[in-house]
Short mmCIF file of C-alpha atoms and ligand atoms in Angstrom, two decimals:
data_model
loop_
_atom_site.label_atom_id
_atom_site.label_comp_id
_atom_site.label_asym_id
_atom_site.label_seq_id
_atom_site.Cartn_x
_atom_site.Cartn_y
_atom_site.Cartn_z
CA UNK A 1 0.00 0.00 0.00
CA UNK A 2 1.64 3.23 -1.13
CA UNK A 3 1.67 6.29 1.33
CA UNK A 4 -0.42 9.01 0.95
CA UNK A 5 0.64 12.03 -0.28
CA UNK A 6 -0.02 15.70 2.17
CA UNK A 7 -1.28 17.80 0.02
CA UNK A 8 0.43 20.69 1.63
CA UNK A 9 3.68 19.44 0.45
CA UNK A 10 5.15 20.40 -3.09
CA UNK A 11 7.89 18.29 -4.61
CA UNK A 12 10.44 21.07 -6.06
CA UNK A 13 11.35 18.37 -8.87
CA UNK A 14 8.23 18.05 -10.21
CA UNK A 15 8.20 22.38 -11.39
CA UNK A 16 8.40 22.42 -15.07
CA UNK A 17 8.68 25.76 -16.71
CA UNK A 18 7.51 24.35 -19.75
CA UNK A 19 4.48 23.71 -18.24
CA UNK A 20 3.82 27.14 -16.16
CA UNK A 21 0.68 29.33 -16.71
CA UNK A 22 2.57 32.83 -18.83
CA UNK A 23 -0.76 33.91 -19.88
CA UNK A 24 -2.16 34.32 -16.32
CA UNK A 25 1.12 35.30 -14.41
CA UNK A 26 2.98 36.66 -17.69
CA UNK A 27 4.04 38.65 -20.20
CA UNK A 28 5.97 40.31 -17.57
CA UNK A 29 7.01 40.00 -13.97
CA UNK A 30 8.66 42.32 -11.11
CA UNK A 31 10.61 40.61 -9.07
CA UNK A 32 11.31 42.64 -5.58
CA UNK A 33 14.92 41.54 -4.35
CA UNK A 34 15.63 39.75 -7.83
CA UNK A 35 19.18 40.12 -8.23
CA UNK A 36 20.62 36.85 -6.32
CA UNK A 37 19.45 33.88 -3.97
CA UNK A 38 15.39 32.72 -4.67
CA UNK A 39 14.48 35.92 -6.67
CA UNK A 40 17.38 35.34 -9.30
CA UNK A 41 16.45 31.37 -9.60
CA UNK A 42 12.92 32.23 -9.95
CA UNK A 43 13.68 35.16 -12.62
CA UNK A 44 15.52 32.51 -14.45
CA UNK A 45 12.81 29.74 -13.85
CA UNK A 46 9.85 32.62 -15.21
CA UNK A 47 12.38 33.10 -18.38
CA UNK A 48 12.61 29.51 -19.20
CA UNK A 49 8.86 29.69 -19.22
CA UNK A 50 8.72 33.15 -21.52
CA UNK A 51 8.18 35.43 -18.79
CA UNK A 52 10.17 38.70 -19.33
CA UNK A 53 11.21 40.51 -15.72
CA UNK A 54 11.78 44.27 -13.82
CA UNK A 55 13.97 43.00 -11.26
CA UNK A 56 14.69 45.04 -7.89
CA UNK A 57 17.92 45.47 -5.78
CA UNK A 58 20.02 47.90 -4.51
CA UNK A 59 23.27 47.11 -5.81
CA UNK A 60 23.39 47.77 -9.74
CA UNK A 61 26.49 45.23 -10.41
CA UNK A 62 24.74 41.88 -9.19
CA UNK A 63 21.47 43.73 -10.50
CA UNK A 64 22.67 44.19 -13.91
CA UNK A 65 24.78 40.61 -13.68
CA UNK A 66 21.43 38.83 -13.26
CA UNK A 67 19.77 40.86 -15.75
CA UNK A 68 22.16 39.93 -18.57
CA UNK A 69 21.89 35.93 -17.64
CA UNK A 70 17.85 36.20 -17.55
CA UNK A 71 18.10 38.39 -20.99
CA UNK A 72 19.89 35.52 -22.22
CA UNK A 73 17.40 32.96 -21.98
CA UNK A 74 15.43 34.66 -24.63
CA UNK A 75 13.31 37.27 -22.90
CA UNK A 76 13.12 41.01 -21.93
CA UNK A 77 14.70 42.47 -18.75
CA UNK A 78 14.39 45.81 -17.18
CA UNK A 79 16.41 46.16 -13.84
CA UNK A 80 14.85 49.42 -11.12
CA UNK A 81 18.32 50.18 -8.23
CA UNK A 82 16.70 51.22 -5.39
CA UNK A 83 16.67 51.34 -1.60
CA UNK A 84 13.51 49.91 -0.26
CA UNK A 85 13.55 51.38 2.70
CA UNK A 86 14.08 54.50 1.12
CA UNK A 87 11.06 56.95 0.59
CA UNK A 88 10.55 57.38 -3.44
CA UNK A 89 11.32 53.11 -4.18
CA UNK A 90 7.58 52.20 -5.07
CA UNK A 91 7.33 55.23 -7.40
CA UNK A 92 10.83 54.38 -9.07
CA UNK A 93 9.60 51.19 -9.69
CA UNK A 94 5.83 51.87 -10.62
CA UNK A 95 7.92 54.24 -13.43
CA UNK A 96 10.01 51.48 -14.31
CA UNK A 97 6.94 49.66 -14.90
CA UNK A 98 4.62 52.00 -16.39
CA UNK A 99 3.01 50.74 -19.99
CA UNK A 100 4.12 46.93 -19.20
CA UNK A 101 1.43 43.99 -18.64
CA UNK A 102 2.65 42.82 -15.10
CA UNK A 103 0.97 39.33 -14.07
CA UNK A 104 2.83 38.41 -11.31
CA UNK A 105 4.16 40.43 -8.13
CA UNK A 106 7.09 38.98 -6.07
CA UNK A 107 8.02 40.56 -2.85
CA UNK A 108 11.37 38.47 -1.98
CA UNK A 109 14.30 41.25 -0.23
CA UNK A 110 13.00 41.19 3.40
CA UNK A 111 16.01 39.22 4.89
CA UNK A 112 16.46 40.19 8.51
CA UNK A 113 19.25 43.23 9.15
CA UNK A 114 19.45 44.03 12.47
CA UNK A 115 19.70 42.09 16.10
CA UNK A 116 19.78 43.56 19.34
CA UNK A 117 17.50 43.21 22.69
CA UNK A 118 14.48 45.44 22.51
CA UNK A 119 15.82 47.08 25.99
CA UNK A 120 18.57 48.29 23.58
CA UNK A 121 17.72 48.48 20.19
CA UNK A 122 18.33 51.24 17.84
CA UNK A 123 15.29 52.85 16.25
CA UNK A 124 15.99 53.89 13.19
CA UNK A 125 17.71 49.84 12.18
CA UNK A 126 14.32 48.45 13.84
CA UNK A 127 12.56 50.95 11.21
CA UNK A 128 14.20 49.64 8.57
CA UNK A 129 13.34 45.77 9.22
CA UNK A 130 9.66 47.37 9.09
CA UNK A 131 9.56 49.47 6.06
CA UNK A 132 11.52 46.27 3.68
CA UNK A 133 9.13 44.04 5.48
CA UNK A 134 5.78 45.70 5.89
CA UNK A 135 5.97 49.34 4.77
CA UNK A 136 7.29 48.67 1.29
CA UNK A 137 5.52 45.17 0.25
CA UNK A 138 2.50 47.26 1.36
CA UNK A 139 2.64 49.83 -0.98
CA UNK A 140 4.25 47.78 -3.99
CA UNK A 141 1.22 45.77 -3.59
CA UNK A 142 -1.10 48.93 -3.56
CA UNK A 143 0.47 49.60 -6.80
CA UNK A 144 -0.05 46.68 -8.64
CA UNK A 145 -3.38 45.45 -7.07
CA UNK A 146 -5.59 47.52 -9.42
CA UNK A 147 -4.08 46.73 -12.38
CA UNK A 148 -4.10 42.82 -11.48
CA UNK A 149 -7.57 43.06 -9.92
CA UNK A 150 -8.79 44.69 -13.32
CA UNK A 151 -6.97 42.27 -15.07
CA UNK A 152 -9.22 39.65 -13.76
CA UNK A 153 -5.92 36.87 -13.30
CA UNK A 154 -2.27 37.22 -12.38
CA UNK A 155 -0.60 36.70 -8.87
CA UNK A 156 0.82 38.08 -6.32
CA UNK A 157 3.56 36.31 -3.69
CA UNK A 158 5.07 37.39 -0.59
CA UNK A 159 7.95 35.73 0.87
CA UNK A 160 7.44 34.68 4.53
CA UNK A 161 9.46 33.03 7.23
CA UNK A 162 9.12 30.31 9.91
CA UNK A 163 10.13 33.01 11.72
CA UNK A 164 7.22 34.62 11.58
CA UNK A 165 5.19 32.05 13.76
CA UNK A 166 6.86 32.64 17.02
CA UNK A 167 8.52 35.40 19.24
CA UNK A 168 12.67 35.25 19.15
CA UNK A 169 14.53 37.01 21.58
CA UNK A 170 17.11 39.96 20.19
CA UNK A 171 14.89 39.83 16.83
CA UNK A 172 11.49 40.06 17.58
CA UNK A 173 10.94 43.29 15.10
CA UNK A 174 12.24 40.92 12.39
CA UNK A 175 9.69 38.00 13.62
CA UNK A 176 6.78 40.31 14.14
CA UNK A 177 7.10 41.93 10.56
CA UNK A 178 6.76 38.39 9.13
CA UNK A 179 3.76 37.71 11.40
CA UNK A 180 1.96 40.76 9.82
CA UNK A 181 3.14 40.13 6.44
CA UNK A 182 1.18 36.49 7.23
CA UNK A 183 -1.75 38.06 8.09
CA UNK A 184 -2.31 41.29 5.66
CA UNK A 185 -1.46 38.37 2.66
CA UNK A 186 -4.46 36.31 4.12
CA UNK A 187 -6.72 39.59 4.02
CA UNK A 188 -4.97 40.47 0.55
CA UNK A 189 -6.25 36.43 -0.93
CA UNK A 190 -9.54 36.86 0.38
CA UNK A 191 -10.01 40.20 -1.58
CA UNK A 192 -8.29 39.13 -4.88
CA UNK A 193 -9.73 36.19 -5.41
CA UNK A 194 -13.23 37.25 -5.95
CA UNK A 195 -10.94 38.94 -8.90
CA UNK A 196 -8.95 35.68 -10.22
CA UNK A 197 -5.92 36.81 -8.89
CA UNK A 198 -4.27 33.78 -6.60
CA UNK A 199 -2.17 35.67 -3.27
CA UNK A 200 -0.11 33.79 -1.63
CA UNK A 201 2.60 33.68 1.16
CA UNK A 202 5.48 31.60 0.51
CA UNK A 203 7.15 30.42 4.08
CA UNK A 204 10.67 29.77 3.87
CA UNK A 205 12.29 27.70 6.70
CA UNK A 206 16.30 27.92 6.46
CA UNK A 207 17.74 28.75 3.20
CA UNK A 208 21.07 28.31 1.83
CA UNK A 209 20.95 32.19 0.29
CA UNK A 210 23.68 34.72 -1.09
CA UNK A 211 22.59 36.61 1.96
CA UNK A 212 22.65 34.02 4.73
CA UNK A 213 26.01 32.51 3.51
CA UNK A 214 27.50 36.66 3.74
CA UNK A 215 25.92 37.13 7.48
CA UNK A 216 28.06 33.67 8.25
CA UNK A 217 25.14 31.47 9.73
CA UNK A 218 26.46 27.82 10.30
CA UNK A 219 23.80 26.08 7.89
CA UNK A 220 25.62 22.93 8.73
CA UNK A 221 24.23 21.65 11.81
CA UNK A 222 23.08 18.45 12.33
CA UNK A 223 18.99 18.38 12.29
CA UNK A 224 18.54 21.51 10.71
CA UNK A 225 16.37 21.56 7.39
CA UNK A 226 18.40 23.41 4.40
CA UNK A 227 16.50 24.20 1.45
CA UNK A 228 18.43 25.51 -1.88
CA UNK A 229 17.26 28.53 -3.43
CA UNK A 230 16.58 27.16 -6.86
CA UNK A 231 13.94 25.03 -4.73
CA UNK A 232 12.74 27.38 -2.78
CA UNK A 233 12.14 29.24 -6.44
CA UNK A 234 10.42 26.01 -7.77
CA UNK A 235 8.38 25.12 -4.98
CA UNK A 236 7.18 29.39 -5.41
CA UNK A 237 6.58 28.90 -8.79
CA UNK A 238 4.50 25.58 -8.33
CA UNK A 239 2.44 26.48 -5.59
CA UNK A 240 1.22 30.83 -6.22
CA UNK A 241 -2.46 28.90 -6.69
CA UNK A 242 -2.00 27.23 -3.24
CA UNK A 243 -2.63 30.49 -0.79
CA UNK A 244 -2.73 32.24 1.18
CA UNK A 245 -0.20 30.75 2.60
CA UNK A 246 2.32 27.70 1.52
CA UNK A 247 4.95 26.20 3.60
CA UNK A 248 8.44 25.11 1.49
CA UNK A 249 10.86 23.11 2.17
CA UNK A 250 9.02 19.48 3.05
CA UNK A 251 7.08 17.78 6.19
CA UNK A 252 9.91 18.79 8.39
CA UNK A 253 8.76 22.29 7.80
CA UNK A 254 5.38 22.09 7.78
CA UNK A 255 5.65 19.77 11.28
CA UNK A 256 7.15 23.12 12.93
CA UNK A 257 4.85 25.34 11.80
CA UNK A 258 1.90 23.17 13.13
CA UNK A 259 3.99 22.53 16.40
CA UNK A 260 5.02 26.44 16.46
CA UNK A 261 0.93 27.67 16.10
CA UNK A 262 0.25 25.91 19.18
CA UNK A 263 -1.91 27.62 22.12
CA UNK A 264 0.97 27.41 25.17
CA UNK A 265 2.81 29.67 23.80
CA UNK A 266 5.23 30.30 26.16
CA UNK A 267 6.26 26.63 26.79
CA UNK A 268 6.59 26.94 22.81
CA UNK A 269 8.22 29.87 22.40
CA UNK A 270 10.65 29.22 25.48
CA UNK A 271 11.22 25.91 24.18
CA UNK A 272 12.03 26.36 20.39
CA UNK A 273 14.61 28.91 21.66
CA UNK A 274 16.29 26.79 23.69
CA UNK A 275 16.15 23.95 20.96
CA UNK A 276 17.82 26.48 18.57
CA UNK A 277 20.93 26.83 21.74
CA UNK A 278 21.16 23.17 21.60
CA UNK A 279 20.88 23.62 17.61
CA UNK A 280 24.04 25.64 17.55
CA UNK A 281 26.14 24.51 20.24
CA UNK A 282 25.88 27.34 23.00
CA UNK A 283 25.03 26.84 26.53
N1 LIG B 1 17.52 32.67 3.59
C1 LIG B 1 16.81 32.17 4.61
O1 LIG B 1 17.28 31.30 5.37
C2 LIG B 1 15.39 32.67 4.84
C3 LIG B 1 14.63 32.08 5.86
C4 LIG B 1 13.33 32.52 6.05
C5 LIG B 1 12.81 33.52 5.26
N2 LIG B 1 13.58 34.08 4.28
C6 LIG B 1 12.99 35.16 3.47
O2 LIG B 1 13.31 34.96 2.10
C7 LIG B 1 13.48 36.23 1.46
C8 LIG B 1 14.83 36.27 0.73
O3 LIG B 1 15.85 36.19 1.69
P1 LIG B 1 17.41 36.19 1.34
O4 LIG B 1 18.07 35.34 2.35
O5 LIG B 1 17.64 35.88 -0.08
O6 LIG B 1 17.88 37.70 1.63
P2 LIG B 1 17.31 39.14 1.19
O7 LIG B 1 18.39 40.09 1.52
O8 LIG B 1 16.02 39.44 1.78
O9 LIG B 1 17.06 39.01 -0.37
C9 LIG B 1 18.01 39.20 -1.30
C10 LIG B 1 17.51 40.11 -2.41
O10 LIG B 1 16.84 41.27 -1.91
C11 LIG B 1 17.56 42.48 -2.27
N3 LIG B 1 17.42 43.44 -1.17
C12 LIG B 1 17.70 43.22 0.14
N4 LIG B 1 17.49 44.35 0.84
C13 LIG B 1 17.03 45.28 -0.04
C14 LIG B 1 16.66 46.65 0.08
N5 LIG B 1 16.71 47.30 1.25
N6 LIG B 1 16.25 47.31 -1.02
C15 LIG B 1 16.22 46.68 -2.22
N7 LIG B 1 16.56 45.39 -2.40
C16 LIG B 1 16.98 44.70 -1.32
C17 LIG B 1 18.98 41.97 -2.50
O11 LIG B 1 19.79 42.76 -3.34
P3 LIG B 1 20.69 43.97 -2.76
O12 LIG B 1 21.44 43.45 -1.58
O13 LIG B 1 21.56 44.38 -3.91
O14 LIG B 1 19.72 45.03 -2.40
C18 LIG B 1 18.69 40.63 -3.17
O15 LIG B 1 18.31 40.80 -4.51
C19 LIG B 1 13.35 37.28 2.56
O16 LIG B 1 12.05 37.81 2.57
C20 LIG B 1 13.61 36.51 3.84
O17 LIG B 1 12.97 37.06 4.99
C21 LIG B 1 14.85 33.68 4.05
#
């Protein structure tokens, strides 16, 4: 007797970009945070199925590196350099984008950039975790929502954390902003989809990023789920029709979450942090 399958689970293998929707989440794409890690792999992915992209970073090198390998798999590329936590980024790219058919949004930078105890923290750094995770997907979204809503099919998908389930100490801005981001995307699916236009929140658990690999976290612990970005990028490609919300990375994943949502929550917040000490070695 064969096993059945959960059917919140998405095998990354089985994406094929031949076989992806481009009239409902095509001609073109934006890709927020595009220029490396899951946004890059999923430009490339939405190329191999015709999908032309406006990606958006802040460094123009990597930006423009990306833009040239996505160009060459036969499709148009437009690249927007700007600071999303930066007041003027959702009108640089809603000129960037202005005349195009966009049919699929893709909020990806949101990466957390600043740690400290809240007894100590710095203001204006906690600002910025909210604007690039709450502030900025907001009004991209705002933006696009009309034309997608009018549209009558397309997509929109945020990416989300595990993170984002429970309280951590000495980042619980970061944790919070996912938590909303969680919650205005199931708000966001129940409004679009009286309009065709499939929402969803894309939970990453650990992820073996440009970003993570740079800020040095020690992805090589025994018991710790690693997904690859150009999974992570299938998996978000296969599943925008599976919201609002879609957990990647396999039953491991999806077991935390469920264990995370529980009602106790501080024996499960106290104890997933001290799990996570064990994790890593400290005391
Ligand atoms: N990697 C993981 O283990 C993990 C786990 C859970 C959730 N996630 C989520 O997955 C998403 C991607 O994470 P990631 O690890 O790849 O790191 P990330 O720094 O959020 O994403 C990288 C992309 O976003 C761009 N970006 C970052 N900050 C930006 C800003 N202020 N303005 C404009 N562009 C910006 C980067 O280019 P520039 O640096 O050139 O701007 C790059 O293209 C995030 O939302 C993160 O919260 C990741």
């Amino acid at each position: 007797m064969s096993t059945p399958v959960n059917p919140k689970l998405f095998d990354p293998a089985s994406f094929d970009p031949a076989n992806f929707d481009a009239t409902t989440y095509g001609p073109w794409a934006v890709v927020v945070g595009g220029s490396e890690g899951v946004g890059a792999e999923i430009a490339f992915l939405l190329a191999d199925a015709g999908v032309s992209s406006v990606l958006v970073a802040r460094k123009p090198g990597p930006l423009e590196e990306t833009a040239e390998a996505v160009r060459s798999r036969g499709v148009e590329c437009r690249t927007v350099s700007v600071d999303l936590t930066e007041a003027g980024s959702t009108e640089a790219i809603a000129t960037a984008t202005e005349g195009l058919e966009v049919g699929l949004v893709i909020l990806n930078a949101g990466a957390n950039t600043y740690g400290a105890p809240v007894a100590d923290s710095d203001m204006a750094e906690v600002r910025k975790v909210m604007d690039l995770n709450i502030t900025s997907p907001m009004e991209i979204i705002r933006h696009f929502a009309p034309q997608l809503r009018d549209r009558g099919r397309g997509g929109i998908v945020v990416m989300g954390s595990m993170a984002g389930y429970l309280g951590h100490a000495d980042m619980s801005a970061y944790s919070a902003a996912k938590a909303f981001s969680r919650v205005f995307v199931e708000g966001l699916w129940l409004e679009m989809r009286e309009h065709g236009v499939d929402v969803c929140e894309v939970i990453l658990g650990v992820t073996r990023t440009p970003a993570m690999i740079r800020a040095g976290l020690d992805m090589d612990i025994p018991g710790m789920n690693v997904s690859e970005p150009v999974d992570v990028a299938r998996e978000t490609l296969g599943t925008i029709d599976r919201g609002p919300v879609h957990v990647c990375g396999g039953e491991q994943n999806l077991k935390q979450i469920e264990w995370s949502s529980g009602i106790d929550r501080g024996r499960i917040v106290a104890s997933a942090a001290k799990r996570m000490k064990a994790l890593r070695g400290d005391n």
